PDB file of N, CA and C in Angstrom:
ATOM      1  N   MET C1118      -9.323  35.807 -37.090  1.00  0.00           N
ATOM      2  CA  MET C1118     -10.225  35.971 -35.973  1.00  0.00           C
ATOM      3  C   MET C1118     -11.214  34.806 -35.917  1.00  0.00           C
ATOM      4  N   LYS C1119     -11.744  34.433 -37.106  1.00  0.00           N
ATOM      5  CA  LYS C1119     -12.702  33.331 -37.153  1.00  0.00           C
ATOM      6  C   LYS C1119     -12.056  32.039 -36.674  1.00  0.00           C
ATOM      7  N   LYS C1120     -10.825  31.805 -37.089  1.00  0.00           N
ATOM      8  CA  LYS C1120     -10.123  30.586 -36.702  1.00  0.00           C
ATOM      9  C   LYS C1120      -9.887  30.547 -35.192  1.00  0.00           C
ATOM     10  N   THR C1121      -9.610  31.693 -34.628  1.00  0.00           N
ATOM     11  CA  THR C1121      -9.380  31.773 -33.185  1.00  0.00           C
ATOM     12  C   THR C1121     -10.652  31.443 -32.425  1.00  0.00           C
ATOM     13  N   ILE C1122     -11.769  31.960 -32.870  1.00  0.00           N
ATOM     14  CA  ILE C1122     -13.061  31.696 -32.221  1.00  0.00           C
ATOM     15  C   ILE C1122     -13.419  30.217 -32.354  1.00  0.00           C
ATOM     16  N   ILE C1123     -13.182  29.650 -33.503  1.00  0.00           N
ATOM     17  CA  ILE C1123     -13.468  28.222 -33.721  1.00  0.00           C
ATOM     18  C   ILE C1123     -12.572  27.375 -32.815  1.00  0.00           C
ATOM     19  N   ALA C1124     -11.309  27.735 -32.723  1.00  0.00           N
ATOM     20  CA  ALA C1124     -10.370  26.984 -31.876  1.00  0.00           C
ATOM     21  C   ALA C1124     -10.777  27.080 -30.410  1.00  0.00           C
ATOM     22  N   LEU C1125     -11.157  28.268 -29.961  1.00  0.00           N
ATOM     23  CA  LEU C1125     -11.591  28.438 -28.564  1.00  0.00           C
ATOM     24  C   LEU C1125     -12.882  27.665 -28.293  1.00  0.00           C
ATOM     25  N   SER C1126     -13.794  27.689 -29.240  1.00  0.00           N
ATOM     26  CA  SER C1126     -15.047  26.947 -29.084  1.00  0.00           C
ATOM     27  C   SER C1126     -14.772  25.447 -28.976  1.00  0.00           C
ATOM     28  N   ALA C1127     -13.887  24.946 -29.810  1.00  0.00           N
ATOM     29  CA  ALA C1127     -13.541  23.527 -29.776  1.00  0.00           C
ATOM     30  C   ALA C1127     -12.874  23.171 -28.454  1.00  0.00           C
ATOM     31  N   LEU C1128     -12.025  24.060 -27.984  1.00  0.00           N
ATOM     32  CA  LEU C1128     -11.347  23.828 -26.710  1.00  0.00           C
ATOM     33  C   LEU C1128     -12.340  23.806 -25.553  1.00  0.00           C
ATOM     34  N   MET C1129     -13.301  24.711 -25.577  1.00  0.00           N
ATOM     35  CA  MET C1129     -14.305  24.759 -24.509  1.00  0.00           C
ATOM     36  C   MET C1129     -15.201  23.522 -24.535  1.00  0.00           C
ATOM     37  N   LEU C1130     -15.482  23.023 -25.721  1.00  0.00           N
ATOM     38  CA  LEU C1130     -16.296  21.810 -25.827  1.00  0.00           C
ATOM     39  C   LEU C1130     -15.514  20.586 -25.339  1.00  0.00           C
ATOM     40  N   ALA C1131     -14.222  20.587 -25.547  1.00  0.00           N
ATOM     41  CA  ALA C1131     -13.396  19.433 -25.173  1.00  0.00           C
ATOM     42  C   ALA C1131     -12.991  19.455 -23.705  1.00  0.00           C
ATOM     43  N   ALA C1132     -13.049  20.586 -23.030  1.00  0.00           N
ATOM     44  CA  ALA C1132     -12.590  20.705 -21.642  1.00  0.00           C
ATOM     45  C   ALA C1132     -13.259  19.704 -20.699  1.00  0.00           C
ATOM     46  N   PRO C1133     -14.594  19.513 -20.755  1.00  0.00           N
ATOM     47  CA  PRO C1133     -15.209  18.541 -19.851  1.00  0.00           C
ATOM     48  C   PRO C1133     -14.696  17.115 -20.079  1.00  0.00           C
ATOM     49  N   VAL C1134     -14.365  16.793 -21.302  1.00  0.00           N
ATOM     50  CA  VAL C1134     -13.839  15.465 -21.612  1.00  0.00           C
ATOM     51  C   VAL C1134     -12.493  15.263 -20.923  1.00  0.00           C
ATOM     52  N   PHE C1135     -11.635  16.294 -20.989  1.00  0.00           N
ATOM     53  CA  PHE C1135     -10.336  16.203 -20.322  1.00  0.00           C
ATOM     54  C   PHE C1135     -10.506  16.091 -18.807  1.00  0.00           C
ATOM     55  N   ALA C1136     -11.439  16.841 -18.253  1.00  0.00           N
ATOM     56  CA  ALA C1136     -11.678  16.790 -16.811  1.00  0.00           C
ATOM     57  C   ALA C1136     -12.182  15.414 -16.398  1.00  0.00           C
ATOM     58  N   ALA C1137     -13.075  14.838 -17.183  1.00  0.00           N
ATOM     59  CA  ALA C1137     -13.595  13.505 -16.875  1.00  0.00           C
ATOM     60  C   ALA C1137     -12.488  12.466 -16.963  1.00  0.00           C
ATOM     61  N   THR C1138     -11.608  12.621 -17.924  1.00  0.00           N
ATOM     62  CA  THR C1138     -10.491  11.691 -18.076  1.00  0.00           C
ATOM     63  C   THR C1138      -9.578  11.757 -16.864  1.00  0.00           C
ATOM     64  N   THR C1139      -9.292  12.961 -16.394  1.00  0.00           N
ATOM     65  CA  THR C1139      -8.435  13.127 -15.220  1.00  0.00           C
ATOM     66  C   THR C1139      -9.078  12.503 -13.996  1.00  0.00           C
ATOM     67  N   HIS C1140     -10.375  12.723 -13.810  1.00  0.00           N
ATOM     68  CA  HIS C1140     -11.081  12.154 -12.665  1.00  0.00           C
ATOM     69  C   HIS C1140     -11.069  10.629 -12.736  1.00  0.00           C
ATOM     70  N   ALA C1141     -11.315  10.089 -13.920  1.00  0.00           N
ATOM     71  CA  ALA C1141     -11.297   8.636 -14.085  1.00  0.00           C
ATOM     72  C   ALA C1141      -9.898   8.093 -13.795  1.00  0.00           C
ATOM     73  N   THR C1142      -8.895   8.795 -14.215  1.00  0.00           N
ATOM     74  CA  THR C1142      -7.526   8.368 -13.965  1.00  0.00           C
ATOM     75  C   THR C1142      -7.235   8.369 -12.467  1.00  0.00           C
ATOM     76  N   ASP C1143      -7.670   9.410 -11.740  1.00  0.00           N
ATOM     77  CA  ASP C1143      -7.463   9.474 -10.293  1.00  0.00           C
ATOM     78  C   ASP C1143      -8.139   8.296  -9.603  1.00  0.00           C
ATOM     79  N   ASP C1144      -9.356   7.975 -10.031  1.00  0.00           N
ATOM     80  CA  ASP C1144     -10.075   6.835  -9.448  1.00  0.00           C
ATOM     81  C   ASP C1144      -9.340   5.530  -9.743  1.00  0.00           C
ATOM     82  N   THR C1145      -8.837   5.408 -10.956  1.00  0.00           N
ATOM     83  CA  THR C1145      -8.103   4.208 -11.350  1.00  0.00           C
ATOM     84  C   THR C1145      -6.836   4.058 -10.515  1.00  0.00           C
ATOM     85  N   VAL C1146      -6.135   5.151 -10.307  1.00  0.00           N
ATOM     86  CA  VAL C1146      -4.917   5.118  -9.497  1.00  0.00           C
ATOM     87  C   VAL C1146      -5.249   4.741  -8.055  1.00  0.00           C
ATOM     88  N   ALA C1147      -6.329   5.297  -7.520  1.00  0.00           N
ATOM     89  CA  ALA C1147      -6.734   4.970  -6.146  1.00  0.00           C
ATOM     90  C   ALA C1147      -7.056   3.485  -6.013  1.00  0.00           C
ATOM     91  N   GLU C1148      -7.754   2.940  -7.000  1.00  0.00           N
ATOM     92  CA  GLU C1148      -8.081   1.508  -6.982  1.00  0.00           C
ATOM     93  C   GLU C1148      -6.814   0.658  -7.098  1.00  0.00           C
ATOM     94  N   ALA C1149      -5.891   1.111  -7.934  1.00  0.00           N
ATOM     95  CA  ALA C1149      -4.627   0.373  -8.087  1.00  0.00           C
ATOM     96  C   ALA C1149      -3.845   0.372  -6.777  1.00  0.00           C
ATOM     97  N   HIS C1150      -3.830   1.518  -6.089  1.00  0.00           N
ATOM     98  CA  HIS C1150      -3.146   1.590  -4.791  1.00  0.00           C
ATOM     99  C   HIS C1150      -3.795   0.637  -3.792  1.00  0.00           C
ATOM    100  N   LYS C1151      -5.118   0.628  -3.793  1.00  0.00           N
ATOM    101  CA  LYS C1151      -5.833  -0.244  -2.862  1.00  0.00           C
ATOM    102  C   LYS C1151      -5.512  -1.714  -3.148  1.00  0.00           C
ATOM    103  N   GLY C1152      -5.494  -2.079  -4.417  1.00  0.00           N
ATOM    104  CA  GLY C1152      -5.157  -3.454  -4.794  1.00  0.00           C
ATOM    105  C   GLY C1152      -3.729  -3.806  -4.445  1.00  0.00           C
ATOM    106  N   ALA C1153      -2.813  -2.872  -4.653  1.00  0.00           N
ATOM    107  CA  ALA C1153      -1.405  -3.112  -4.322  1.00  0.00           C
ATOM    108  C   ALA C1153      -1.226  -3.255  -2.818  1.00  0.00           C
ATOM    109  N   ASP C1154      -1.938  -2.430  -2.054  1.00  0.00           N
ATOM    110  CA  ASP C1154      -1.846  -2.522  -0.595  1.00  0.00           C
ATOM    111  C   ASP C1154      -2.352  -3.872  -0.108  1.00  0.00           C
ATOM    112  N   THR C1155      -3.454  -4.334  -0.677  1.00  0.00           N
ATOM    113  CA  THR C1155      -4.008  -5.628  -0.289  1.00  0.00           C
ATOM    114  C   THR C1155      -3.035  -6.753  -0.632  1.00  0.00           C
ATOM    115  N   ALA C1156      -2.462  -6.697  -1.817  1.00  0.00           N
ATOM    116  CA  ALA C1156      -1.501  -7.729  -2.228  1.00  0.00           C
ATOM    117  C   ALA C1156      -0.267  -7.706  -1.326  1.00  0.00           C
ATOM    118  N   LYS C1157       0.199  -6.508  -0.997  1.00  0.00           N
ATOM    119  CA  LYS C1157       1.368  -6.373  -0.133  1.00  0.00           C
ATOM    120  C   LYS C1157       1.068  -6.939   1.257  1.00  0.00           C
ATOM    121  N   GLU C1158      -0.128  -6.658   1.775  1.00  0.00           N
ATOM    122  CA  GLU C1158      -0.513  -7.181   3.086  1.00  0.00           C
ATOM    123  C   GLU C1158      -0.550  -8.706   3.079  1.00  0.00           C
ATOM    124  N   LYS C1159      -1.100  -9.277   2.036  1.00  0.00           N
ATOM    125  CA  LYS C1159      -1.156 -10.740   1.942  1.00  0.00           C
ATOM    126  C   LYS C1159       0.241 -11.342   1.857  1.00  0.00           C
ATOM    127  N   LEU C1160       1.116 -10.712   1.086  1.00  0.00           N
ATOM    128  CA  LEU C1160       2.488 -11.188   0.952  1.00  0.00           C
ATOM    129  C   LEU C1160       3.201 -11.151   2.303  1.00  0.00           C
ATOM    130  N   HIS C1161       3.085 -10.020   2.994  1.00  0.00           N
ATOM    131  CA  HIS C1161       3.752  -9.891   4.286  1.00  0.00           C
ATOM    132  C   HIS C1161       3.189 -10.881   5.308  1.00  0.00           C
ATOM    133  N   LYS C1162       1.899 -11.080   5.278  1.00  0.00           N
ATOM    134  CA  LYS C1162       1.276 -12.032   6.199  1.00  0.00           C
ATOM    135  C   LYS C1162       1.837 -13.436   5.970  1.00  0.00           C
ATOM    136  N   ALA C1163       1.954 -13.817   4.713  1.00  0.00           N
ATOM    137  CA  ALA C1163       2.500 -15.140   4.384  1.00  0.00           C
ATOM    138  C   ALA C1163       3.968 -15.238   4.800  1.00  0.00           C
ATOM    139  N   GLN C1164       4.727 -14.168   4.570  1.00  0.00           N
ATOM    140  CA  GLN C1164       6.133 -14.165   4.968  1.00  0.00           C
ATOM    141  C   GLN C1164       6.272 -14.289   6.484  1.00  0.00           C
ATOM    142  N   HIS C1165       5.435 -13.552   7.202  1.00  0.00           N
ATOM    143  CA  HIS C1165       5.512 -13.583   8.666  1.00  0.00           C
ATOM    144  C   HIS C1165       5.098 -14.945   9.215  1.00  0.00           C
ATOM    145  N   GLN C1166       4.080 -15.531   8.615  1.00  0.00           N
ATOM    146  CA  GLN C1166       3.674 -16.864   9.065  1.00  0.00           C
ATOM    147  C   GLN C1166       4.797 -17.871   8.832  1.00  0.00           C
ATOM    148  N   GLY C1167       5.481 -17.743   7.717  1.00  0.00           N
ATOM    149  CA  GLY C1167       6.608 -18.626   7.422  1.00  0.00           C
ATOM    150  C   GLY C1167       7.726 -18.455   8.440  1.00  0.00           C
ATOM    151  N   ALA C1168       8.033 -17.212   8.783  1.00  0.00           N
ATOM    152  CA  ALA C1168       9.092 -16.947   9.767  1.00  0.00           C
ATOM    153  C   ALA C1168       8.697 -17.480  11.142  1.00  0.00           C
ATOM    154  N   GLU C1169       7.425 -17.311  11.487  1.00  0.00           N
ATOM    155  CA  GLU C1169       6.951 -17.809  12.782  1.00  0.00           C
ATOM    156  C   GLU C1169       7.001 -19.337  12.826  1.00  0.00           C
ATOM    157  N   GLN C1170       6.614 -19.970  11.742  1.00  0.00           N
ATOM    158  CA  GLN C1170       6.665 -21.430  11.686  1.00  0.00           C
ATOM    159  C   GLN C1170       8.112 -21.931  11.759  1.00  0.00           C
ATOM    160  N   LYS C1171       9.009 -21.210  11.104  1.00  0.00           N
ATOM    161  CA  LYS C1171      10.425 -21.590  11.126  1.00  0.00           C
ATOM    162  C   LYS C1171      10.970 -21.508  12.551  1.00  0.00           C
ATOM    163  N   LEU C1172      10.632 -20.427  13.265  1.00  0.00           N
ATOM    164  CA  LEU C1172      11.090 -20.268  14.638  1.00  0.00           C
ATOM    165  C   LEU C1172      10.517 -21.368  15.534  1.00  0.00           C
ATOM    166  N   LYS C1173       9.238 -21.679  15.345  1.00  0.00           N
ATOM    167  CA  LYS C1173       8.625 -22.756  16.130  1.00  0.00           C
ATOM    168  C   LYS C1173       9.299 -24.090  15.834  1.00  0.00           C
ATOM    169  N   ALA C1174       9.636 -24.326  14.580  1.00  0.00           N
ATOM    170  CA  ALA C1174      10.311 -25.577  14.207  1.00  0.00           C
ATOM    171  C   ALA C1174      11.699 -25.653  14.834  1.00  0.00           C
ATOM    172  N   GLU C1175      12.406 -24.525  14.851  1.00  0.00           N
ATOM    173  CA  GLU C1175      13.730 -24.495  15.485  1.00  0.00           C
ATOM    174  C   GLU C1175      13.620 -24.812  16.971  1.00  0.00           C
ATOM    175  N   HIS C1176      12.625 -24.225  17.620  1.00  0.00           N
ATOM    176  CA  HIS C1176      12.430 -24.480  19.045  1.00  0.00           C
ATOM    177  C   HIS C1176      12.065 -25.943  19.288  1.00  0.00           C
ATOM    178  N   ALA C1177      11.240 -26.505  18.415  1.00  0.00           N
ATOM    179  CA  ALA C1177      10.864 -27.916  18.561  1.00  0.00           C
ATOM    180  C   ALA C1177      12.082 -28.817  18.361  1.00  0.00           C
ATOM    181  N   ALA C1178      12.934 -28.483  17.384  1.00  0.00           N
ATOM    182  CA  ALA C1178      14.130 -29.287  17.122  1.00  0.00           C
ATOM    183  C   ALA C1178      15.111 -29.234  18.295  1.00  0.00           C
ATOM    184  N   GLU C1179      15.139 -28.102  18.973  1.00  0.00           N
ATOM    185  CA  GLU C1179      16.031 -27.956  20.116  1.00  0.00           C
ATOM    186  C   GLU C1179      15.421 -28.534  21.393  1.00  0.00           C
ATOM    187  N   GLY C1180      14.162 -28.978  21.311  1.00  0.00           N
ATOM    188  CA  GLY C1180      13.481 -29.533  22.479  1.00  0.00           C
ATOM    189  C   GLY C1180      12.975 -28.470  23.436  1.00  0.00           C
ATOM    190  N   LYS C1181      12.854 -27.210  22.941  1.00  0.00           N
ATOM    191  CA  LYS C1181      12.410 -26.106  23.800  1.00  0.00           C
ATOM    192  C   LYS C1181      11.012 -25.611  23.398  1.00  0.00           C
ATOM    193  N   ARG C1182      10.240 -26.458  22.780  1.00  0.00           N
ATOM    194  CA  ARG C1182       8.950 -26.033  22.242  1.00  0.00           C
ATOM    195  C   ARG C1182       8.032 -25.436  23.303  1.00  0.00           C
ATOM    196  N   ASP C1183       8.014 -26.033  24.486  1.00  0.00           N
ATOM    197  CA  ASP C1183       7.124 -25.557  25.541  1.00  0.00           C
ATOM    198  C   ASP C1183       7.828 -24.676  26.563  1.00  0.00           C
ATOM    199  N   ALA C1184       9.067 -24.338  26.307  1.00  0.00           N
ATOM    200  CA  ALA C1184       9.823 -23.511  27.242  1.00  0.00           C
ATOM    201  C   ALA C1184       9.308 -22.077  27.232  1.00  0.00           C
ATOM    202  N   THR C1185       9.396 -21.450  28.376  1.00  0.00           N
ATOM    203  CA  THR C1185       8.927 -20.069  28.508  1.00  0.00           C
ATOM    204  C   THR C1185       9.706 -19.136  27.588  1.00  0.00           C
ATOM    205  N   THR C1186      11.010 -19.328  27.487  1.00  0.00           N
ATOM    206  CA  THR C1186      11.808 -18.454  26.614  1.00  0.00           C
ATOM    207  C   THR C1186      11.388 -18.577  25.156  1.00  0.00           C
ATOM    208  N   SER C1187      10.992 -19.778  24.749  1.00  0.00           N
ATOM    209  CA  SER C1187      10.528 -19.974  23.372  1.00  0.00           C
ATOM    210  C   SER C1187       9.219 -19.237  23.144  1.00  0.00           C
ATOM    211  N   LYS C1188       8.317 -19.342  24.100  1.00  0.00           N
ATOM    212  CA  LYS C1188       7.026 -18.651  23.974  1.00  0.00           C
ATOM    213  C   LYS C1188       7.229 -17.135  23.917  1.00  0.00           C
ATOM    214  N   ILE C1189       8.149 -16.645  24.755  1.00  0.00           N
ATOM    215  CA  ILE C1189       8.418 -15.204  24.777  1.00  0.00           C
ATOM    216  C   ILE C1189       9.011 -14.763  23.442  1.00  0.00           C
ATOM    217  N   SER C1190       9.973 -15.520  22.924  1.00  0.00           N
ATOM    218  CA  SER C1190      10.603 -15.129  21.666  1.00  0.00           C
ATOM    219  C   SER C1190       9.618 -15.202  20.504  1.00  0.00           C
ATOM    220  N   GLU C1191       8.731 -16.199  20.509  1.00  0.00           N
ATOM    221  CA  GLU C1191       7.713 -16.296  19.455  1.00  0.00           C
ATOM    222  C   GLU C1191       6.726 -15.141  19.557  1.00  0.00           C
ATOM    223  N   GLY C1192       6.346 -14.790  20.776  1.00  0.00           N
ATOM    224  CA  GLY C1192       5.443 -13.649  20.974  1.00  0.00           C
ATOM    225  C   GLY C1192       6.086 -12.340  20.557  1.00  0.00           C
ATOM    226  N   SER C1193       7.372 -12.203  20.877  1.00  0.00           N
ATOM    227  CA  SER C1193       8.108 -10.987  20.489  1.00  0.00           C
ATOM    228  C   SER C1193       8.179 -10.855  18.971  1.00  0.00           C
ATOM    229  N   GLN C1194       8.426 -11.985  18.309  1.00  0.00           N
ATOM    230  CA  GLN C1194       8.500 -11.959  16.849  1.00  0.00           C
ATOM    231  C   GLN C1194       7.153 -11.560  16.254  1.00  0.00           C
ATOM    232  N   LYS C1195       6.082 -12.107  16.799  1.00  0.00           N
ATOM    233  CA  LYS C1195       4.743 -11.782  16.297  1.00  0.00           C
ATOM    234  C   LYS C1195       4.439 -10.294  16.518  1.00  0.00           C
ATOM    235  N   ALA C1196       4.803  -9.771  17.691  1.00  0.00           N
ATOM    236  CA  ALA C1196       4.584  -8.353  17.985  1.00  0.00           C
ATOM    237  C   ALA C1196       5.402  -7.471  17.041  1.00  0.00           C
ATOM    238  N   TRP C1197       6.644  -7.870  16.770  1.00  0.00           N
ATOM    239  CA  TRP C1197       7.501  -7.107  15.863  1.00  0.00           C
ATOM    240  C   TRP C1197       6.893  -7.059  14.465  1.00  0.00           C
ATOM    241  N   HIS C1198       6.413  -8.204  13.995  1.00  0.00           N
ATOM    242  CA  HIS C1198       5.808  -8.243  12.663  1.00  0.00           C
ATOM    243  C   HIS C1198       4.577  -7.342  12.602  1.00  0.00           C
ATOM    244  N   SER C1199       3.788  -7.364  13.649  1.00  0.00           N
ATOM    245  CA  SER C1199       2.592  -6.522  13.695  1.00  0.00           C
ATOM    246  C   SER C1199       2.965  -5.043  13.674  1.00  0.00           C
ATOM    247  N   THR C1200       3.961  -4.671  14.453  1.00  0.00           N
ATOM    248  CA  THR C1200       4.422  -3.281  14.489  1.00  0.00           C
ATOM    249  C   THR C1200       4.969  -2.859  13.135  1.00  0.00           C
ATOM    250  N   LYS C1201       5.752  -3.726  12.535  1.00  0.00           N
ATOM    251  CA  LYS C1201       6.348  -3.438  11.235  1.00  0.00           C
ATOM    252  C   LYS C1201       5.266  -3.240  10.166  1.00  0.00           C
ATOM    253  N   GLU C1202       4.249  -4.105  10.169  1.00  0.00           N
ATOM    254  CA  GLU C1202       3.153  -3.962   9.206  1.00  0.00           C
ATOM    255  C   GLU C1202       2.401  -2.657   9.420  1.00  0.00           C
ATOM    256  N   GLY C1203       2.150  -2.314  10.677  1.00  0.00           N
ATOM    257  CA  GLY C1203       1.455  -1.060  10.970  1.00  0.00           C
ATOM    258  C   GLY C1203       2.231   0.142  10.479  1.00  0.00           C
ATOM    259  N   SER C1204       3.539   0.112  10.675  1.00  0.00           N
ATOM    260  CA  SER C1204       4.392   1.211  10.208  1.00  0.00           C
ATOM    261  C   SER C1204       4.364   1.309   8.687  1.00  0.00           C
ATOM    262  N   GLU C1205       4.428   0.167   8.021  1.00  0.00           N
ATOM    263  CA  GLU C1205       4.395   0.166   6.555  1.00  0.00           C
ATOM    264  C   GLU C1205       3.066   0.697   6.032  1.00  0.00           C
ATOM    265  N   LYS C1206       1.971   0.307   6.671  1.00  0.00           N
ATOM    266  CA  LYS C1206       0.658   0.804   6.247  1.00  0.00           C
ATOM    267  C   LYS C1206       0.591   2.322   6.400  1.00  0.00           C
ATOM    268  N   ALA C1207       1.060   2.815   7.543  1.00  0.00           N
ATOM    269  CA  ALA C1207       1.040   4.260   7.787  1.00  0.00           C
ATOM    270  C   ALA C1207       1.907   4.992   6.764  1.00  0.00           C
ATOM    271  N   TRP C1208       3.082   4.447   6.487  1.00  0.00           N
ATOM    272  CA  TRP C1208       3.977   5.073   5.516  1.00  0.00           C
ATOM    273  C   TRP C1208       3.344   5.083   4.130  1.00  0.00           C
ATOM    274  N   ASP C1209       2.709   3.968   3.737  1.00  0.00           N
ATOM    275  CA  ASP C1209       2.060   3.902   2.430  1.00  0.00           C
ATOM    276  C   ASP C1209       0.941   4.936   2.324  1.00  0.00           C
ATOM    277  N   LYS C1210       0.152   5.080   3.376  1.00  0.00           N
ATOM    278  CA  LYS C1210      -0.943   6.067   3.366  1.00  0.00           C
ATOM    279  C   LYS C1210      -0.377   7.484   3.254  1.00  0.00           C
ATOM    280  N   THR C1211       0.707   7.746   3.972  1.00  0.00           N
ATOM    281  CA  THR C1211       1.333   9.071   3.911  1.00  0.00           C
ATOM    282  C   THR C1211       1.858   9.345   2.509  1.00  0.00           C
ATOM    283  N   ARG C1212       2.529   8.359   1.933  1.00  0.00           N
ATOM    284  CA  ARG C1212       3.088   8.515   0.586  1.00  0.00           C
ATOM    285  C   ARG C1212       1.976   8.728  -0.439  1.00  0.00           C
ATOM    286  N   GLN C1213       0.903   7.948  -0.320  1.00  0.00           N
ATOM    287  CA  GLN C1213      -0.200   8.086  -1.264  1.00  0.00           C
ATOM    288  C   GLN C1213      -0.897   9.431  -1.099  1.00  0.00           C
ATOM    289  N   GLY C1214      -1.036   9.883   0.142  1.00  0.00           N
ATOM    290  CA  GLY C1214      -1.641  11.199   0.378  1.00  0.00           C
ATOM    291  C   GLY C1214      -0.803  12.307  -0.232  1.00  0.00           C
ATOM    292  N   ALA C1215       0.507  12.216  -0.075  1.00  0.00           N
ATOM    293  CA  ALA C1215       1.403  13.217  -0.663  1.00  0.00           C
ATOM    294  C   ALA C1215       1.320  13.186  -2.187  1.00  0.00           C
ATOM    295  N   GLU C1216       1.227  11.979  -2.729  1.00  0.00           N
ATOM    296  CA  GLU C1216       1.131  11.836  -4.185  1.00  0.00           C
ATOM    297  C   GLU C1216      -0.168  12.452  -4.698  1.00  0.00           C
ATOM    298  N   GLU C1217      -1.267  12.238  -3.958  1.00  0.00           N
ATOM    299  CA  GLU C1217      -2.550  12.806  -4.374  1.00  0.00           C
ATOM    300  C   GLU C1217      -2.507  14.338  -4.317  1.00  0.00           C
ATOM    301  N   LEU C1218      -1.908  14.877  -3.256  1.00  0.00           N
ATOM    302  CA  LEU C1218      -1.785  16.344  -3.150  1.00  0.00           C
ATOM    303  C   LEU C1218      -0.937  16.900  -4.291  1.00  0.00           C
ATOM    304  N   LYS C1219       0.124  16.207  -4.599  1.00  0.00           N
ATOM    305  CA  LYS C1219       0.996  16.645  -5.690  1.00  0.00           C
ATOM    306  C   LYS C1219       0.224  16.636  -7.012  1.00  0.00           C
ATOM    307  N   ASN C1220      -0.547  15.582  -7.237  1.00  0.00           N
ATOM    308  CA  ASN C1220      -1.317  15.493  -8.479  1.00  0.00           C
ATOM    309  C   ASN C1220      -2.383  16.575  -8.550  1.00  0.00           C
ATOM    310  N   LYS C1221      -3.038  16.872  -7.427  1.00  0.00           N
ATOM    311  CA  LYS C1221      -4.058  17.923  -7.414  1.00  0.00           C
ATOM    312  C   LYS C1221      -3.436  19.291  -7.652  1.00  0.00           C
ATOM    313  N   ALA C1222      -2.241  19.484  -7.114  1.00  0.00           N
ATOM    314  CA  ALA C1222      -1.579  20.777  -7.270  1.00  0.00           C
ATOM    315  C   ALA C1222      -1.126  21.008  -8.707  1.00  0.00           C
ATOM    316  N   THR C1223      -0.738  19.917  -9.378  1.00  0.00           N
ATOM    317  CA  THR C1223      -0.259  20.073 -10.754  1.00  0.00           C
ATOM    318  C   THR C1223      -1.389  20.086 -11.770  1.00  0.00           C
ATOM    319  N   ASN C1224      -2.563  19.634 -11.377  1.00  0.00           N
ATOM    320  CA  ASN C1224      -3.693  19.606 -12.331  1.00  0.00           C
ATOM    321  C   ASN C1224      -4.510  20.825 -12.228  1.00  0.00           C
TER     322      ASN C1224
END
């Protein structure tokens, strides 16, 4: 009986430490997600700029740099990249929200 009371007392004293650890871990994960999202955005931005520059170079090589069709195709590409990035951001937020709910439900 004495051992049981001592064990329960030790467990009750340690409970706040475990709770603080879990909270710190959640904050750390949130910060990691934010950093990963920022890095991903920078990577995609650089990739899109490269693709846009490549398309502009192709149009210049073909002598269609100032042609209306070239401007339209470059604008379409830029719009597509913007839409794609927006979709990825929304998907990442949804995935992270689901992950947070799952973690809260299991803790």
